Amino acid sequence: YLLSREIKRVLRISKELMLQKEHLGITLESIGEGLITTDNDGKIIYMNPAAEYLTGWTNREAKNKTLQSIYDVINEETGLPFKNITNNIRQKGKSVKLETNTILRSKNGENRIISNNKSPLMDLDGNVLGAVLIFNDITHSKRNEEKIKKAIERYEILSRATSDTIWDWDIIEDSYQCCFR
């Protein structure tokens, strides 16, 4: 009787674990941000579909390759590569938000400006097992920010250079207002 009861309990727990694993897999596959996990040596364990799209590498191609060879990132301003990303994560032992001026160079040569975060992958005892990278394509929003900045600069130059009255349409208030005379 006790053995039969224990077998039922183990089967129930196994079923629950399989269901949790399935839910976790579905969640990771459906996240819109790129997600890459590595082992302690910096070799890729897993990439979700968004990471595959952004890097140009499939999970199968990238598995067991070093992060540096798949996640090809450079500083947007200097053009210099970020080195030893995995070592950096392991040494810090905590989540770190990387700069938003990072360019990801994909396998097919396409460049994207990304925002990204990196975190250590830890076991229950706090030992670092690897790294988790989460990244997102912000190319369009960054370009739009630059356009807005330039438009504001042109507007300010124009307003300083004229002696005429400038009226501005306030979209939120739905009214005109006088800015300069």
Short mmCIF file of C-alpha atoms in Angstrom, two decimals:
data_model
loop_
_atom_site.label_atom_id
_atom_site.label_comp_id
_atom_site.label_asym_id
_atom_site.label_seq_id
_atom_site.Cartn_x
_atom_site.Cartn_y
_atom_site.Cartn_z
CA TYR A 1 0.00 0.00 0.00
CA LEU A 2 2.71 2.51 1.00
CA LEU A 3 4.73 1.74 -2.14
CA SER A 4 1.68 2.26 -4.35
CA ARG A 5 0.96 5.56 -2.62
CA GLU A 6 4.58 6.71 -3.05
CA ILE A 7 4.54 5.78 -6.76
CA LYS A 8 1.36 7.85 -7.26
CA ARG A 9 2.97 10.80 -5.45
CA VAL A 10 6.13 10.59 -7.59
CA LEU A 11 4.03 10.36 -10.78
CA ARG A 12 1.99 13.41 -9.73
CA ILE A 13 5.16 15.40 -8.97
CA SER A 14 6.73 14.30 -12.27
CA LYS A 15 3.61 15.40 -14.16
CA GLU A 16 3.67 18.80 -12.40
CA LEU A 17 7.37 19.25 -13.23
CA MET A 18 6.79 18.36 -16.88
CA LEU A 19 3.93 20.88 -17.04
CA GLN A 20 6.13 23.59 -15.46
CA LYS A 21 8.92 22.80 -17.92
CA GLU A 22 6.46 23.04 -20.82
CA HIS A 23 5.16 26.42 -19.56
CA LEU A 24 8.71 27.72 -19.13
CA GLY A 25 9.62 26.61 -22.65
CA ILE A 26 6.55 28.30 -24.14
CA THR A 27 7.34 31.47 -22.18
CA LEU A 28 10.97 31.61 -23.34
CA GLU A 29 9.97 30.95 -26.94
CA SER A 30 7.38 33.75 -26.94
CA ILE A 31 9.42 36.53 -25.32
CA GLY A 32 9.86 39.41 -27.79
CA GLU A 33 13.38 40.25 -26.60
CA GLY A 34 16.40 38.24 -27.61
CA LEU A 35 17.46 35.83 -24.87
CA ILE A 36 20.74 33.90 -24.79
CA THR A 37 21.98 31.67 -21.96
CA THR A 38 25.56 30.42 -21.64
CA ASP A 39 27.44 28.00 -19.49
CA ASN A 40 30.30 29.07 -17.22
CA ASP A 41 32.79 28.85 -20.09
CA GLY A 42 30.77 31.29 -22.19
CA LYS A 43 29.40 28.64 -24.56
CA ILE A 44 25.82 29.10 -25.69
CA ILE A 45 23.25 26.76 -24.17
CA TYR A 46 20.06 28.32 -25.53
CA MET A 47 18.79 31.12 -27.80
CA ASN A 48 15.11 32.00 -28.16
CA PRO A 49 13.55 32.81 -31.58
CA ALA A 50 13.97 36.58 -31.06
CA ALA A 51 17.71 36.07 -30.44
CA GLU A 52 17.89 33.90 -33.54
CA TYR A 53 16.25 36.65 -35.59
CA LEU A 54 18.44 39.44 -34.21
CA THR A 55 21.76 37.56 -34.45
CA GLY A 56 21.02 35.67 -37.67
CA TRP A 57 22.10 32.40 -36.03
CA THR A 58 19.80 29.49 -35.24
CA ASN A 59 19.81 27.92 -31.80
CA ARG A 60 21.17 24.72 -33.35
CA GLU A 61 24.05 26.55 -35.10
CA ALA A 62 24.93 28.59 -32.02
CA LYS A 63 24.76 25.82 -29.43
CA ASN A 64 28.16 25.18 -27.80
CA LYS A 65 29.78 28.08 -29.67
CA THR A 66 31.27 30.91 -27.63
CA LEU A 67 29.07 33.89 -26.92
CA GLN A 68 31.64 36.23 -28.49
CA SER A 69 31.38 34.43 -31.83
CA ILE A 70 27.57 34.69 -32.01
CA TYR A 71 26.77 37.82 -30.03
CA ASP A 72 28.98 40.19 -32.05
CA VAL A 73 28.59 43.57 -30.34
CA ILE A 74 30.52 46.81 -30.65
CA ASN A 75 30.28 50.24 -29.06
CA GLU A 76 28.32 52.56 -31.36
CA GLU A 77 30.53 55.58 -30.62
CA THR A 78 33.99 53.98 -30.64
CA GLY A 79 33.43 51.00 -32.93
CA LEU A 80 35.36 48.85 -30.46
CA PRO A 81 34.09 45.37 -29.56
CA PHE A 82 32.91 44.51 -26.07
CA LYS A 83 35.26 41.84 -24.80
CA ASN A 84 34.87 39.03 -22.29
CA ILE A 85 31.16 39.59 -21.70
CA THR A 86 30.73 36.26 -19.92
CA ASN A 87 33.78 36.80 -17.69
CA ASN A 88 32.49 40.25 -16.83
CA ILE A 89 29.14 38.81 -15.76
CA ARG A 90 30.74 36.05 -13.69
CA GLN A 91 33.11 38.45 -11.92
CA LYS A 92 30.41 40.98 -11.02
CA GLY A 93 27.99 38.26 -9.89
CA LYS A 94 24.98 40.55 -10.33
CA SER A 95 22.75 41.96 -13.06
CA VAL A 96 24.32 44.70 -15.16
CA LYS A 97 22.58 46.93 -17.67
CA LEU A 98 24.79 47.51 -20.67
CA GLU A 99 24.83 50.73 -22.62
CA THR A 100 22.14 51.49 -25.19
CA ASN A 101 24.81 52.54 -27.66
CA THR A 102 25.60 48.95 -28.48
CA ILE A 103 25.54 47.72 -32.06
CA LEU A 104 24.79 44.06 -32.71
CA ARG A 105 26.28 42.78 -35.96
CA SER A 106 24.24 39.87 -37.24
CA LYS A 107 25.53 36.86 -39.16
CA ASN A 108 24.18 38.33 -42.41
CA GLY A 109 25.98 41.65 -41.85
CA GLU A 110 22.99 43.68 -40.65
CA ASN A 111 23.71 46.14 -37.83
CA ARG A 112 21.15 46.91 -35.13
CA ILE A 113 21.33 49.27 -32.18
CA ILE A 114 20.30 47.32 -29.11
CA SER A 115 19.66 47.81 -25.44
CA ASN A 116 20.74 44.86 -23.38
CA ASN A 117 21.03 43.45 -19.90
CA LYS A 118 23.26 40.72 -18.61
CA SER A 119 22.87 38.62 -15.49
CA PRO A 120 24.68 35.68 -13.95
CA LEU A 121 22.91 32.32 -14.09
CA MET A 122 23.12 30.91 -10.55
CA ASP A 123 22.25 27.71 -8.78
CA LEU A 124 20.36 27.60 -5.46
CA ASP A 125 23.63 27.88 -3.51
CA GLY A 126 24.61 31.13 -5.28
CA ASN A 127 27.28 29.58 -7.50
CA VAL A 128 27.54 31.15 -10.95
CA LEU A 129 26.73 28.58 -13.64
CA GLY A 130 26.79 30.89 -16.65
CA ALA A 131 25.14 34.02 -17.99
CA VAL A 132 21.82 35.28 -19.31
CA LEU A 133 21.67 38.06 -21.89
CA ILE A 134 18.47 39.85 -22.82
CA PHE A 135 18.56 42.32 -25.70
CA ASN A 136 16.15 44.35 -27.75
CA ASP A 137 16.36 46.14 -31.11
CA ILE A 138 16.03 49.90 -30.50
CA THR A 139 17.33 51.05 -33.88
CA HIS A 140 14.10 52.79 -34.95
CA SER A 141 13.44 54.50 -31.62
CA LYS A 142 17.05 55.71 -31.39
CA ARG A 143 16.88 57.10 -34.94
CA ASN A 144 13.58 58.83 -34.13
CA GLU A 145 15.11 60.38 -30.99
CA GLU A 146 17.96 61.75 -33.11
CA LYS A 147 15.48 63.22 -35.63
CA ILE A 148 13.51 64.90 -32.84
CA LYS A 149 16.72 66.33 -31.33
CA LYS A 150 17.76 67.78 -34.69
CA ALA A 151 14.28 69.24 -35.28
CA ILE A 152 14.35 70.93 -31.86
CA GLU A 153 17.82 72.34 -32.57
CA ARG A 154 16.64 73.72 -35.96
CA TYR A 155 13.54 75.19 -34.33
CA GLU A 156 15.62 76.92 -31.64
CA ILE A 157 18.05 78.32 -34.22
CA LEU A 158 15.16 79.60 -36.34
CA SER A 159 13.37 81.15 -33.38
CA ARG A 160 16.54 83.00 -32.26
CA ALA A 161 17.24 84.22 -35.78
CA THR A 162 13.85 85.81 -36.45
CA SER A 163 12.24 88.92 -35.10
CA ASP A 164 8.81 87.76 -36.21
CA THR A 165 6.23 86.23 -33.92
CA ILE A 166 6.25 82.43 -33.89
CA TRP A 167 3.11 80.57 -33.02
CA ASP A 168 3.26 76.99 -31.87
CA TRP A 169 0.40 74.48 -32.01
CA ASP A 170 0.13 72.61 -28.73
CA ILE A 171 -1.23 69.17 -29.63
CA ILE A 172 -2.13 68.27 -26.07
CA GLU A 173 -3.96 71.50 -25.28
CA ASP A 174 -5.28 71.74 -28.86
CA SER A 175 -4.47 75.44 -29.05
CA TYR A 176 -1.96 77.95 -30.41
CA GLN A 177 0.49 79.70 -28.17
CA CYS A 178 2.97 82.46 -28.85
CA CYS A 179 6.53 81.31 -28.29
CA PHE A 180 8.71 84.24 -29.45
CA ARG A 181 8.35 87.87 -30.55
#
